[in-house]
PDB file of C-alpha atoms in Angstrom:
ATOM      1  CA  UNK A  10      14.647  -3.915   2.081  1.00  0.00           C
ATOM      2  CA  UNK A  11      17.487  -2.888  -0.147  1.00  0.00           C
ATOM      3  CA  UNK A  12      18.004   0.913   0.110  1.00  0.00           C
ATOM      4  CA  UNK A  13      18.498   1.300  -3.625  1.00  0.00           C
ATOM      5  CA  UNK A  14      15.237  -0.543  -4.267  1.00  0.00           C
ATOM      6  CA  UNK A  15      13.382   1.543  -1.678  1.00  0.00           C
ATOM      7  CA  UNK A  16      14.592   4.743  -3.321  1.00  0.00           C
ATOM      8  CA  UNK A  17      13.479   3.466  -6.728  1.00  0.00           C
ATOM      9  CA  UNK A  18       9.998   2.612  -5.437  1.00  0.00           C
ATOM     10  CA  UNK A  19       9.777   6.031  -3.781  1.00  0.00           C
ATOM     11  CA  UNK A  20      10.899   7.827  -6.944  1.00  0.00           C
ATOM     12  CA  UNK A  21       8.399   5.908  -9.064  1.00  0.00           C
ATOM     13  CA  UNK A  22       5.609   6.812  -6.646  1.00  0.00           C
ATOM     14  CA  UNK A  23       6.557  10.497  -6.716  1.00  0.00           C
ATOM     15  CA  UNK A  24       6.691  10.478 -10.508  1.00  0.00           C
ATOM     16  CA  UNK A  25       3.270   8.802 -10.719  1.00  0.00           C
ATOM     17  CA  UNK A  26       1.771  11.416  -8.390  1.00  0.00           C
ATOM     18  CA  UNK A  27       3.239  14.174 -10.557  1.00  0.00           C
ATOM     19  CA  UNK A  28       1.975  12.454 -13.706  1.00  0.00           C
ATOM     20  CA  UNK A  29      -1.544  12.292 -12.309  1.00  0.00           C
ATOM     21  CA  UNK A  30      -1.384  15.991 -11.378  1.00  0.00           C
ATOM     22  CA  UNK A  31      -0.320  16.832 -14.926  1.00  0.00           C
ATOM     23  CA  UNK A  32      -2.758  14.363 -16.545  1.00  0.00           C
ATOM     24  CA  UNK A  33       0.226  12.602 -18.116  1.00  0.00           C
ATOM     25  CA  UNK A  34      -1.098   9.078 -18.600  1.00  0.00           C
ATOM     26  CA  UNK A  35       1.914   7.917 -20.602  1.00  0.00           C
ATOM     27  CA  UNK A  36       4.392   8.708 -17.821  1.00  0.00           C
ATOM     28  CA  UNK A  37       2.050   7.229 -15.216  1.00  0.00           C
ATOM     29  CA  UNK A  38       1.700   4.000 -17.208  1.00  0.00           C
ATOM     30  CA  UNK A  39       5.452   3.670 -17.746  1.00  0.00           C
ATOM     31  CA  UNK A  40       6.192   4.139 -14.044  1.00  0.00           C
ATOM     32  CA  UNK A  41       3.344   1.861 -12.975  1.00  0.00           C
ATOM     33  CA  UNK A  42       4.579  -0.867 -15.309  1.00  0.00           C
ATOM     34  CA  UNK A  43       8.117  -0.519 -13.949  1.00  0.00           C
ATOM     35  CA  UNK A  44       6.869  -0.732 -10.355  1.00  0.00           C
ATOM     36  CA  UNK A  45       4.794  -3.796 -11.161  1.00  0.00           C
ATOM     37  CA  UNK A  46       7.791  -5.406 -12.863  1.00  0.00           C
ATOM     38  CA  UNK A  47       9.967  -4.693  -9.800  1.00  0.00           C
ATOM     39  CA  UNK A  48       7.384  -6.324  -7.565  1.00  0.00           C
ATOM     40  CA  UNK A  49       7.130  -9.391  -9.752  1.00  0.00           C
ATOM     41  CA  UNK A  50      10.902  -9.729 -10.200  1.00  0.00           C
ATOM     42  CA  UNK A  51      11.518  -9.466  -6.465  1.00  0.00           C
ATOM     43  CA  UNK A  52       8.633 -11.598  -5.301  1.00  0.00           C
ATOM     44  CA  UNK A  53      10.033 -14.203  -2.928  1.00  0.00           C
ATOM     45  CA  UNK A  54      13.596 -12.836  -3.184  1.00  0.00           C
ATOM     46  CA  UNK A  55      15.023 -12.237   0.276  1.00  0.00           C
ATOM     47  CA  UNK A  56      16.020  -8.614   0.983  1.00  0.00           C
ATOM     48  CA  UNK A  57      14.312  -7.460  -2.222  1.00  0.00           C
ATOM     49  CA  UNK A  58      10.697  -8.438  -1.575  1.00  0.00           C
ATOM     50  CA  UNK A  59       9.069  -6.011   0.846  1.00  0.00           C
ATOM     51  CA  UNK A  60       5.595  -4.793   1.827  1.00  0.00           C
ATOM     52  CA  UNK A  61       6.352  -1.224   0.742  1.00  0.00           C
ATOM     53  CA  UNK A  62       6.615  -2.107  -2.931  1.00  0.00           C
ATOM     54  CA  UNK A  63       3.367  -4.104  -2.902  1.00  0.00           C
ATOM     55  CA  UNK A  64       1.503  -1.455  -0.889  1.00  0.00           C
ATOM     56  CA  UNK A  65       2.716   1.226  -3.298  1.00  0.00           C
ATOM     57  CA  UNK A  66       1.631  -0.861  -6.274  1.00  0.00           C
ATOM     58  CA  UNK A  67      -1.798  -1.320  -4.686  1.00  0.00           C
ATOM     59  CA  UNK A  68      -2.081   2.411  -4.010  1.00  0.00           C
ATOM     60  CA  UNK A  69      -1.684   3.146  -7.727  1.00  0.00           C
ATOM     61  CA  UNK A  70      -3.744   0.248  -9.092  1.00  0.00           C
ATOM     62  CA  UNK A  71      -7.021   1.436 -10.581  1.00  0.00           C
ATOM     63  CA  UNK A  72      -8.723  -1.983 -10.579  1.00  0.00           C
ATOM     64  CA  UNK A  73     -10.079  -2.237  -7.020  1.00  0.00           C
ATOM     65  CA  UNK A  74     -10.111  -6.037  -6.926  1.00  0.00           C
ATOM     66  CA  UNK A  75      -6.511  -6.230  -8.103  1.00  0.00           C
ATOM     67  CA  UNK A  76      -5.497  -3.476  -5.683  1.00  0.00           C
ATOM     68  CA  UNK A  77      -6.998  -5.495  -2.817  1.00  0.00           C
ATOM     69  CA  UNK A  78      -4.948  -8.516  -3.932  1.00  0.00           C
ATOM     70  CA  UNK A  79      -1.783  -6.407  -3.819  1.00  0.00           C
ATOM     71  CA  UNK A  80      -2.736  -5.043  -0.397  1.00  0.00           C
ATOM     72  CA  UNK A  81      -3.200  -8.616   0.816  1.00  0.00           C
ATOM     73  CA  UNK A  82       0.211  -9.601  -0.522  1.00  0.00           C
ATOM     74  CA  UNK A  83       1.747  -6.572   1.221  1.00  0.00           C
ATOM     75  CA  UNK A  84      -0.102  -7.425   4.433  1.00  0.00           C
ATOM     76  CA  UNK A  85       1.083 -11.044   4.340  1.00  0.00           C
ATOM     77  CA  UNK A  86       4.691  -9.810   4.115  1.00  0.00           C
ATOM     78  CA  UNK A  87       4.183  -7.197   6.830  1.00  0.00           C
ATOM     79  CA  UNK A  88       2.737  -9.807   9.165  1.00  0.00           C
ATOM     80  CA  UNK A  89       5.567 -12.227   8.376  1.00  0.00           C
ATOM     81  CA  UNK A  90       8.148  -9.630   9.431  1.00  0.00           C
ATOM     82  CA  UNK A  91       5.891  -8.380  12.251  1.00  0.00           C
ATOM     83  CA  UNK A  92       6.111  -4.756  11.141  1.00  0.00           C
ATOM     84  CA  UNK A  93       3.267  -2.950  12.903  1.00  0.00           C
ATOM     85  CA  UNK A  94       3.719   0.257  10.877  1.00  0.00           C
ATOM     86  CA  UNK A  95       3.090  -1.575   7.612  1.00  0.00           C
ATOM     87  CA  UNK A  96       0.341  -3.735   9.109  1.00  0.00           C
ATOM     88  CA  UNK A  97      -1.471  -0.583  10.213  1.00  0.00           C
ATOM     89  CA  UNK A  98      -1.018   1.396   6.997  1.00  0.00           C
ATOM     90  CA  UNK A  99      -1.878  -1.493   4.684  1.00  0.00           C
ATOM     91  CA  UNK A 100      -5.035  -2.398   6.615  1.00  0.00           C
ATOM     92  CA  UNK A 101      -6.047   1.263   6.657  1.00  0.00           C
ATOM     93  CA  UNK A 102      -5.497   1.716   2.903  1.00  0.00           C
ATOM     94  CA  UNK A 103      -7.363  -1.493   2.144  1.00  0.00           C
ATOM     95  CA  UNK A 104     -10.249  -0.404   4.374  1.00  0.00           C
ATOM     96  CA  UNK A 105     -10.477   2.978   2.651  1.00  0.00           C
ATOM     97  CA  UNK A 106     -10.644   1.221  -0.702  1.00  0.00           C
ATOM     98  CA  UNK A 107     -13.376  -1.094   0.594  1.00  0.00           C
ATOM     99  CA  UNK A 108     -15.393   1.918   1.710  1.00  0.00           C
ATOM    100  CA  UNK A 109     -14.882   3.626  -1.653  1.00  0.00           C
ATOM    101  CA  UNK A 110     -16.198   0.470  -3.301  1.00  0.00           C
ATOM    102  CA  UNK A 111     -19.340   0.545  -1.146  1.00  0.00           C
ATOM    103  CA  UNK A 112     -18.269  -2.346   1.072  1.00  0.00           C
ATOM    104  CA  UNK A 113     -18.072  -0.929   4.603  1.00  0.00           C
ATOM    105  CA  UNK A 114     -18.676  -4.385   6.072  1.00  0.00           C
ATOM    106  CA  UNK A 115     -15.307  -5.450   4.645  1.00  0.00           C
ATOM    107  CA  UNK A 116     -13.649  -2.287   5.899  1.00  0.00           C
ATOM    108  CA  UNK A 117     -14.539  -2.671   9.577  1.00  0.00           C
ATOM    109  CA  UNK A 118     -12.310  -5.667  10.427  1.00  0.00           C
ATOM    110  CA  UNK A 119      -9.446  -4.075   8.480  1.00  0.00           C
ATOM    111  CA  UNK A 120      -9.839  -0.846  10.414  1.00  0.00           C
ATOM    112  CA  UNK A 121      -9.960  -2.742  13.698  1.00  0.00           C
ATOM    113  CA  UNK A 122      -6.704  -4.508  12.774  1.00  0.00           C
ATOM    114  CA  UNK A 123      -5.204  -1.184  11.699  1.00  0.00           C
ATOM    115  CA  UNK A 124      -6.215   0.337  15.040  1.00  0.00           C
ATOM    116  CA  UNK A 125      -4.513  -2.419  17.028  1.00  0.00           C
ATOM    117  CA  UNK A 126      -1.336  -2.220  14.942  1.00  0.00           C
ATOM    118  CA  UNK A 127      -1.267   1.594  14.856  1.00  0.00           C
ATOM    119  CA  UNK A 128      -1.438   1.679  18.660  1.00  0.00           C
ATOM    120  CA  UNK A 129       1.926  -0.114  18.667  1.00  0.00           C
ATOM    121  CA  UNK A 130       3.569   2.513  16.471  1.00  0.00           C
ATOM    122  CA  UNK A 131       4.640   6.088  16.972  1.00  0.00           C
ATOM    123  CA  UNK A 132       2.526   7.288  14.059  1.00  0.00           C
ATOM    124  CA  UNK A 133       0.013   9.520  15.811  1.00  0.00           C
ATOM    125  CA  UNK A 134      -1.411  10.813  12.518  1.00  0.00           C
ATOM    126  CA  UNK A 135      -2.238   7.300  11.308  1.00  0.00           C
ATOM    127  CA  UNK A 136      -3.683   6.451  14.725  1.00  0.00           C
ATOM    128  CA  UNK A 137      -5.947   9.516  14.507  1.00  0.00           C
ATOM    129  CA  UNK A 138      -7.062   8.749  10.922  1.00  0.00           C
ATOM    130  CA  UNK A 139      -7.878   5.142  11.791  1.00  0.00           C
ATOM    131  CA  UNK A 140      -9.884   6.153  14.852  1.00  0.00           C
ATOM    132  CA  UNK A 141     -11.803   8.800  12.893  1.00  0.00           C
ATOM    133  CA  UNK A 142     -12.747   6.348  10.166  1.00  0.00           C
ATOM    134  CA  UNK A 143     -13.699   3.693  12.725  1.00  0.00           C
ATOM    135  CA  UNK A 144     -15.967   6.227  14.425  1.00  0.00           C
ATOM    136  CA  UNK A 145     -17.684   7.009  11.104  1.00  0.00           C
ATOM    137  CA  UNK A 146     -18.321   3.323  10.399  1.00  0.00           C
ATOM    138  CA  UNK A 147     -19.781   2.502  13.792  1.00  0.00           C
TER     139      UNK A 147
END
């Protein structure tokens, strides 16, 4: 992923978090729209399309069904580039959303995939979170 693009996605995410904390819907909406536009503009463009932008978009999407579509798009990219960190985090985030939507049966296979991928990473915190959530579901 282009470093400049990564920094822009990161900055937008930080600004959206701050906007939520300050109940500033206008700023949130502007940043969300810009992030969505970046994703759409870069979709299918080598070195500009990346799982991180789609996962971030999903994280901030209020419509659960649409968020799951963005997570799937991010997961497809992560699997294509065989990035276990993204595979783990995307599956975990998608599983959490499924649980929040009252669909634990959809969450379980995602958590199992996240567990396998997380085991191949150095992210011990994600590994712990995945295992804890798996334990709760079983």
